[in-house]
Amino acid sequence: MLLAANWKMNKTPTEARAFVREYLVALPRDVKTPTVILPPFPALTVLAEELEDVPPEKVSFGAQNLHNEVKGAFTGEVSASMLKDCGCRWATVGHSERRRIFGEQNEFLNKKLRAALSQNLTPIYCIGETLEEREAGKLEEILVTQLTEGFEGLSSASVERTVIAYEPVWAIGTGKTATPEQAQEAHAFVRRTLADKLQVNARKMEILYGGSVTPENAYSLLSQKDIDGALVGGASLKVDSLLSLLAASDRVLQEKK
Ligand code: 13P
């Protein structure tokens, strides 16, 4: 199980520091679910300082995006080695906001996945369908394409080092969550696709759900067999709310997984 907090374009470095301090004070000693914080770039070094003595099994941090090139004339971009040097362990790749607002496509995301893996960053590769795609019966086709094109040419070992986040676009920031059944069905399909089309040991991989996860719905989503954690936007911005999500995840771990 994994709880990833995607802060998107929220929190200054000062706010990030205050959040992490408060979170660490309140974090239960016997917590089982690791938290991954994904702040905006300027807060990364602040998190490195604040989490220096915290075991990564409890709290670690990573980036929301990266560029595939190693260095050079790419104004405004950040490379994998820069993130690594900041202490990042994770790099989000292909969030639907990157796909939709910034036009990032699977072929480009494939390069970003390679860049992240080359620096031993664990990619969190985001996939998911829009409402139109779902309604047109294209859910499975979209997921297969995002997975096969995103991972094109990567070894099984590399794919297995990646965490997948299934985030139906229509559920992101809308308050419309997929039902636990809808989410489970999509997650099971993703796992089957990973095994069948990419020949990896998919049972070993973590598949997170994202899209309007809240303290109220987290338990029912996380209890599903193929849901291995959550990638959370809005509900990760307040300490109390993130702690409630963590408690829901730990409860699921204790009960069944
Ligand atoms: P919300 O939790 O705000 O719907 O955002 C989901 C998301 O995009 C996480 O990456």
Tab-separated table of C-alpha atoms and ligand atoms in Angstrom:
chain	number	residue	atom	x	y	z
A	1	MET	CA	0.000	0.000	0.000
A	2	LEU	CA	1.101	3.486	-0.803
A	3	LEU	CA	-0.419	6.903	-0.247
A	4	ALA	CA	0.843	9.516	-2.689
A	5	ALA	CA	0.030	13.198	-2.173
A	6	ASN	CA	0.029	15.101	-5.451
A	7	TRP	CA	-0.002	18.714	-4.378
A	8	LYS	CA	-0.178	19.936	-7.986
A	9	MET	CA	0.528	23.707	-8.147
A	10	ASN	CA	-0.162	24.285	-4.464
A	11	LYS	CA	2.030	25.269	-1.512
A	12	THR	CA	5.038	27.553	-1.380
A	13	PRO	CA	8.248	26.134	0.122
A	14	THR	CA	7.336	27.855	3.396
A	15	GLU	CA	3.901	26.224	3.436
A	16	ALA	CA	5.406	22.877	2.490
A	17	ARG	CA	7.818	23.052	5.427
A	18	ALA	CA	5.026	23.870	7.866
A	19	PHE	CA	2.905	21.023	6.496
A	20	VAL	CA	5.651	18.410	6.782
A	21	ARG	CA	6.575	19.461	10.313
A	22	GLU	CA	2.966	19.177	11.429
A	23	TYR	CA	2.509	15.885	9.582
A	24	LEU	CA	5.574	14.286	11.159
A	25	VAL	CA	4.511	15.297	14.654
A	26	ALA	CA	1.075	13.736	14.129
A	27	LEU	CA	2.234	10.636	12.226
A	28	PRO	CA	1.437	7.495	14.273
A	29	ARG	CA	4.617	5.701	15.372
A	30	ASP	CA	3.405	2.339	14.118
A	31	VAL	CA	2.207	3.602	10.724
A	32	LYS	CA	2.330	0.923	8.026
A	33	THR	CA	1.446	2.776	4.829
A	34	PRO	CA	4.263	4.840	3.340
A	35	THR	CA	3.419	8.423	2.390
A	36	VAL	CA	4.926	9.927	-0.748
A	37	ILE	CA	4.718	13.704	-1.050
A	38	LEU	CA	4.845	15.201	-4.536
A	39	PRO	CA	5.252	18.955	-4.091
A	40	PRO	CA	5.953	21.615	-6.739
A	41	PHE	CA	9.660	21.790	-7.715
A	42	PRO	CA	10.628	24.761	-5.498
A	43	ALA	CA	9.642	22.824	-2.350
A	44	LEU	CA	11.772	19.743	-3.086
A	45	THR	CA	14.863	20.890	-1.201
A	46	VAL	CA	12.722	21.925	1.743
A	47	LEU	CA	11.296	18.419	1.896
A	48	ALA	CA	14.792	16.974	1.636
A	49	GLU	CA	15.784	18.964	4.720
A	50	GLU	CA	12.671	18.149	6.713
A	51	LEU	CA	12.706	14.433	5.869
A	52	GLU	CA	16.437	13.896	6.241
A	53	ASP	CA	16.081	11.670	9.303
A	54	VAL	CA	12.767	10.085	8.364
A	55	PRO	CA	12.874	6.529	6.971
A	56	PRO	CA	11.524	6.488	3.393
A	57	GLU	CA	9.236	3.610	4.392
A	58	LYS	CA	7.375	6.232	6.402
A	59	VAL	CA	7.586	9.395	4.326
A	60	SER	CA	9.485	10.137	1.133
A	61	PHE	CA	9.086	12.631	-1.669
A	62	GLY	CA	9.280	13.042	-5.392
A	63	ALA	CA	8.460	15.237	-8.354
A	64	GLN	CA	5.257	15.792	-10.287
A	65	ASN	CA	7.056	15.879	-13.609
A	66	LEU	CA	10.480	15.742	-15.245
A	67	HIS	CA	12.058	16.212	-18.646
A	68	ASN	CA	13.541	13.332	-20.579
A	69	GLU	CA	16.760	15.061	-21.652
A	70	VAL	CA	19.817	14.853	-19.431
A	71	LYS	CA	20.733	18.554	-19.627
A	72	GLY	CA	21.080	21.464	-22.013
A	73	ALA	CA	19.022	24.122	-23.735
A	74	PHE	CA	15.538	23.190	-22.483
A	75	THR	CA	14.398	26.369	-20.780
A	76	GLY	CA	12.074	25.765	-17.876
A	77	GLU	CA	12.654	22.019	-17.671
A	78	VAL	CA	14.096	19.822	-14.922
A	79	SER	CA	16.088	16.616	-15.466
A	80	ALA	CA	16.012	13.304	-13.638
A	81	SER	CA	19.535	13.760	-12.264
A	82	MET	CA	18.542	17.138	-10.782
A	83	LEU	CA	15.621	15.479	-9.019
A	84	LYS	CA	17.823	12.663	-7.804
A	85	ASP	CA	20.318	15.168	-6.452
A	86	CYS	CA	17.494	16.886	-4.525
A	87	GLY	CA	16.775	13.579	-2.792
A	88	CYS	CA	13.707	12.585	-4.792
A	89	ARG	CA	12.812	8.905	-4.915
A	90	TRP	CA	9.784	9.280	-7.177
A	91	ALA	CA	8.779	11.010	-10.389
A	92	THR	CA	5.234	11.270	-11.670
A	93	VAL	CA	4.952	10.704	-15.413
A	94	GLY	CA	1.939	11.331	-17.630
A	95	HIS	CA	-0.483	12.861	-15.167
A	96	SER	CA	-3.694	13.602	-17.050
A	97	GLU	CA	-3.140	17.326	-16.522
A	98	ARG	CA	0.220	16.997	-18.303
A	99	ARG	CA	-1.424	15.004	-21.068
A	100	ARG	CA	-4.405	17.327	-21.477
A	101	ILE	CA	-3.070	20.825	-20.722
A	102	PHE	CA	0.504	20.369	-21.946
A	103	GLY	CA	-0.147	17.943	-24.781
A	104	GLU	CA	2.153	15.166	-23.550
A	105	GLN	CA	1.682	11.951	-25.478
A	106	ASN	CA	2.599	8.344	-24.841
A	107	GLU	CA	5.717	8.432	-27.034
A	108	PHE	CA	7.111	11.405	-25.111
A	109	LEU	CA	6.100	9.850	-21.794
A	110	ASN	CA	8.038	6.731	-22.760
A	111	LYS	CA	11.179	8.882	-22.867
A	112	LYS	CA	10.356	10.387	-19.496
A	113	LEU	CA	9.863	6.932	-17.976
A	114	ARG	CA	13.290	5.924	-19.300
A	115	ALA	CA	14.859	9.098	-17.910
A	116	ALA	CA	13.353	8.535	-14.452
A	117	LEU	CA	14.401	4.874	-14.377
A	118	SER	CA	17.932	5.759	-15.504
A	119	GLN	CA	18.350	7.720	-12.267
A	120	ASN	CA	16.697	5.088	-10.110
A	121	LEU	CA	13.666	7.244	-9.539
A	122	THR	CA	10.494	5.200	-9.228
A	123	PRO	CA	8.079	6.479	-11.863
A	124	ILE	CA	4.422	6.842	-10.982
A	125	TYR	CA	2.971	6.379	-14.465
A	126	CYS	CA	-0.550	7.814	-14.712
A	127	ILE	CA	-3.154	6.438	-17.079
A	128	GLY	CA	-6.894	6.863	-17.392
A	129	GLU	CA	-9.762	7.594	-19.739
A	130	THR	CA	-11.862	10.700	-20.304
A	131	LEU	CA	-15.629	10.619	-19.872
A	132	GLU	CA	-16.172	10.629	-23.645
A	133	GLU	CA	-13.828	7.686	-24.035
A	134	ARG	CA	-15.594	5.734	-21.287
A	135	GLU	CA	-19.014	6.497	-22.721
A	136	ALA	CA	-17.862	5.461	-26.174
A	137	GLY	CA	-16.847	2.063	-24.746
A	138	LYS	CA	-13.147	2.770	-25.274
A	139	LEU	CA	-11.915	2.344	-21.695
A	140	GLU	CA	-9.946	-0.830	-22.320
A	141	GLU	CA	-8.506	0.343	-25.623
A	142	ILE	CA	-7.253	3.571	-24.022
A	143	LEU	CA	-5.656	1.778	-21.087
A	144	VAL	CA	-3.947	-0.759	-23.344
A	145	THR	CA	-2.577	2.003	-25.577
A	146	GLN	CA	-1.324	4.085	-22.667
A	147	LEU	CA	0.401	1.050	-21.180
A	148	THR	CA	1.891	-0.470	-24.333
A	149	GLU	CA	3.041	2.824	-25.872
A	150	GLY	CA	4.232	4.239	-22.557
A	151	PHE	CA	6.313	1.142	-21.825
A	152	GLU	CA	7.344	0.453	-25.428
A	153	GLY	CA	10.787	-1.167	-25.551
A	154	LEU	CA	11.294	-1.231	-21.776
A	155	SER	CA	12.489	-4.433	-20.134
A	156	SER	CA	10.158	-6.361	-17.845
A	157	ALA	CA	12.417	-5.437	-14.942
A	158	SER	CA	12.005	-1.731	-15.748
A	159	VAL	CA	8.238	-1.995	-16.024
A	160	GLU	CA	8.140	-3.828	-12.700
A	161	ARG	CA	10.015	-0.952	-11.062
A	162	THR	CA	7.179	1.400	-11.999
A	163	VAL	CA	4.074	2.217	-9.988
A	164	ILE	CA	0.915	2.682	-12.042
A	165	ALA	CA	-1.771	5.200	-11.128
A	166	TYR	CA	-5.183	4.657	-12.665
A	167	GLU	CA	-6.899	8.032	-12.649
A	168	PRO	CA	-10.127	8.315	-14.623
A	169	VAL	CA	-9.954	11.866	-15.950
A	170	TRP	CA	-13.635	12.462	-15.232
A	171	ALA	CA	-13.040	11.779	-11.536
A	172	ILE	CA	-10.122	14.171	-11.053
A	173	GLY	CA	-10.979	17.248	-9.042
A	174	THR	CA	-14.649	16.818	-9.851
A	175	GLY	CA	-15.902	15.189	-6.670
A	176	LYS	CA	-17.141	12.319	-8.883
A	177	THR	CA	-15.310	9.244	-7.706
A	178	ALA	CA	-15.354	5.997	-9.578
A	179	THR	CA	-17.355	3.513	-7.545
A	180	PRO	CA	-15.196	0.893	-5.826
A	181	GLU	CA	-16.545	-1.627	-8.362
A	182	GLN	CA	-15.674	0.555	-11.366
A	183	ALA	CA	-12.220	1.186	-9.962
A	184	GLN	CA	-11.636	-2.489	-9.154
A	185	GLU	CA	-12.697	-3.515	-12.629
A	186	ALA	CA	-10.295	-1.070	-14.260
A	187	HIS	CA	-7.451	-2.037	-11.916
A	188	ALA	CA	-7.947	-5.730	-12.600
A	189	PHE	CA	-7.896	-4.967	-16.317
A	190	VAL	CA	-4.675	-2.953	-15.943
A	191	ARG	CA	-3.048	-5.831	-14.054
A	192	ARG	CA	-4.133	-8.340	-16.703
A	193	THR	CA	-2.834	-6.077	-19.458
A	194	LEU	CA	0.525	-5.715	-17.735
A	195	ALA	CA	0.807	-9.490	-17.469
A	196	ASP	CA	-0.532	-10.375	-20.922
A	197	LYS	CA	0.807	-7.596	-23.122
A	198	LEU	CA	3.989	-6.655	-21.272
A	199	GLN	CA	4.873	-10.058	-19.841
A	200	VAL	CA	5.659	-8.743	-16.393
A	201	ASN	CA	4.950	-10.108	-12.967
A	202	ALA	CA	1.948	-7.843	-12.530
A	203	ARG	CA	0.989	-9.208	-9.132
A	204	LYS	CA	4.126	-7.637	-7.757
A	205	MET	CA	3.305	-4.186	-9.138
A	206	GLU	CA	1.423	-1.494	-7.274
A	207	ILE	CA	-1.579	0.099	-8.960
A	208	LEU	CA	-2.847	3.246	-7.258
A	209	TYR	CA	-6.293	4.746	-7.714
A	210	GLY	CA	-6.667	8.514	-8.143
A	211	GLY	CA	-9.646	10.794	-8.649
A	212	SER	CA	-11.561	12.533	-5.846
A	213	VAL	CA	-10.273	10.223	-3.114
A	214	THR	CA	-11.415	11.564	0.263
A	215	PRO	CA	-11.308	10.369	3.872
A	216	GLU	CA	-14.953	9.309	3.350
A	217	ASN	CA	-14.444	7.042	0.355
A	218	ALA	CA	-10.828	5.922	0.855
A	219	TYR	CA	-11.586	2.785	2.843
A	220	SER	CA	-14.068	1.343	0.364
A	221	LEU	CA	-11.740	2.042	-2.563
A	222	LEU	CA	-8.582	0.755	-0.878
A	223	SER	CA	-10.311	-2.444	0.270
A	224	GLN	CA	-10.658	-3.549	-3.341
A	225	LYS	CA	-8.455	-6.451	-4.276
A	226	ASP	CA	-6.482	-4.761	-7.051
A	227	ILE	CA	-6.199	-1.297	-5.518
A	228	ASP	CA	-2.812	-0.945	-3.882
A	229	GLY	CA	-2.965	2.639	-2.750
A	230	ALA	CA	-4.100	6.105	-3.736
A	231	LEU	CA	-2.793	9.126	-5.607
A	232	VAL	CA	-4.570	12.037	-4.007
A	233	GLY	CA	-4.865	15.678	-5.028
A	234	GLY	CA	-7.254	17.932	-3.113
A	235	ALA	CA	-7.577	15.760	-0.007
A	236	SER	CA	-3.794	15.667	0.438
A	237	LEU	CA	-3.450	19.383	1.014
A	238	LYS	CA	-4.551	19.400	4.657
A	239	VAL	CA	-2.672	17.513	7.354
A	240	ASP	CA	-5.810	16.151	9.032
A	241	SER	CA	-7.240	14.918	5.796
A	242	LEU	CA	-4.009	13.201	4.700
A	243	LEU	CA	-3.763	11.551	8.124
A	244	SER	CA	-7.336	10.250	7.775
A	245	LEU	CA	-6.441	8.743	4.404
A	246	LEU	CA	-3.414	7.133	5.986
A	247	ALA	CA	-5.551	5.696	8.774
A	248	ALA	CA	-7.971	4.235	6.204
A	249	SER	CA	-5.091	2.614	4.367
A	250	ASP	CA	-3.552	1.190	7.544
A	251	ARG	CA	-6.960	-0.208	8.496
A	252	VAL	CA	-7.216	-2.007	5.153
A	253	LEU	CA	-3.694	-3.365	5.588
A	254	GLN	CA	-4.524	-4.667	9.012
A	255	GLU	CA	-7.799	-6.235	7.949
A	256	LYS	CA	-7.000	-8.028	4.777
A	257	LYS	CA	-3.927	-7.308	2.769
B	1	13P	P1	-8.130	14.940	-6.821
B	1	13P	O1	-7.840	13.996	-5.674
B	1	13P	O2	-8.080	16.378	-6.404
B	1	13P	O3	-9.348	14.556	-7.570
B	1	13P	O4	-6.894	14.769	-7.837
B	1	13P	C1	-6.556	13.508	-8.248
B	1	13P	C2	-5.268	13.594	-8.933
B	1	13P	O5	-5.165	14.107	-10.032
B	1	13P	C3	-4.085	13.059	-8.249
B	1	13P	O6	-2.997	12.995	-9.113
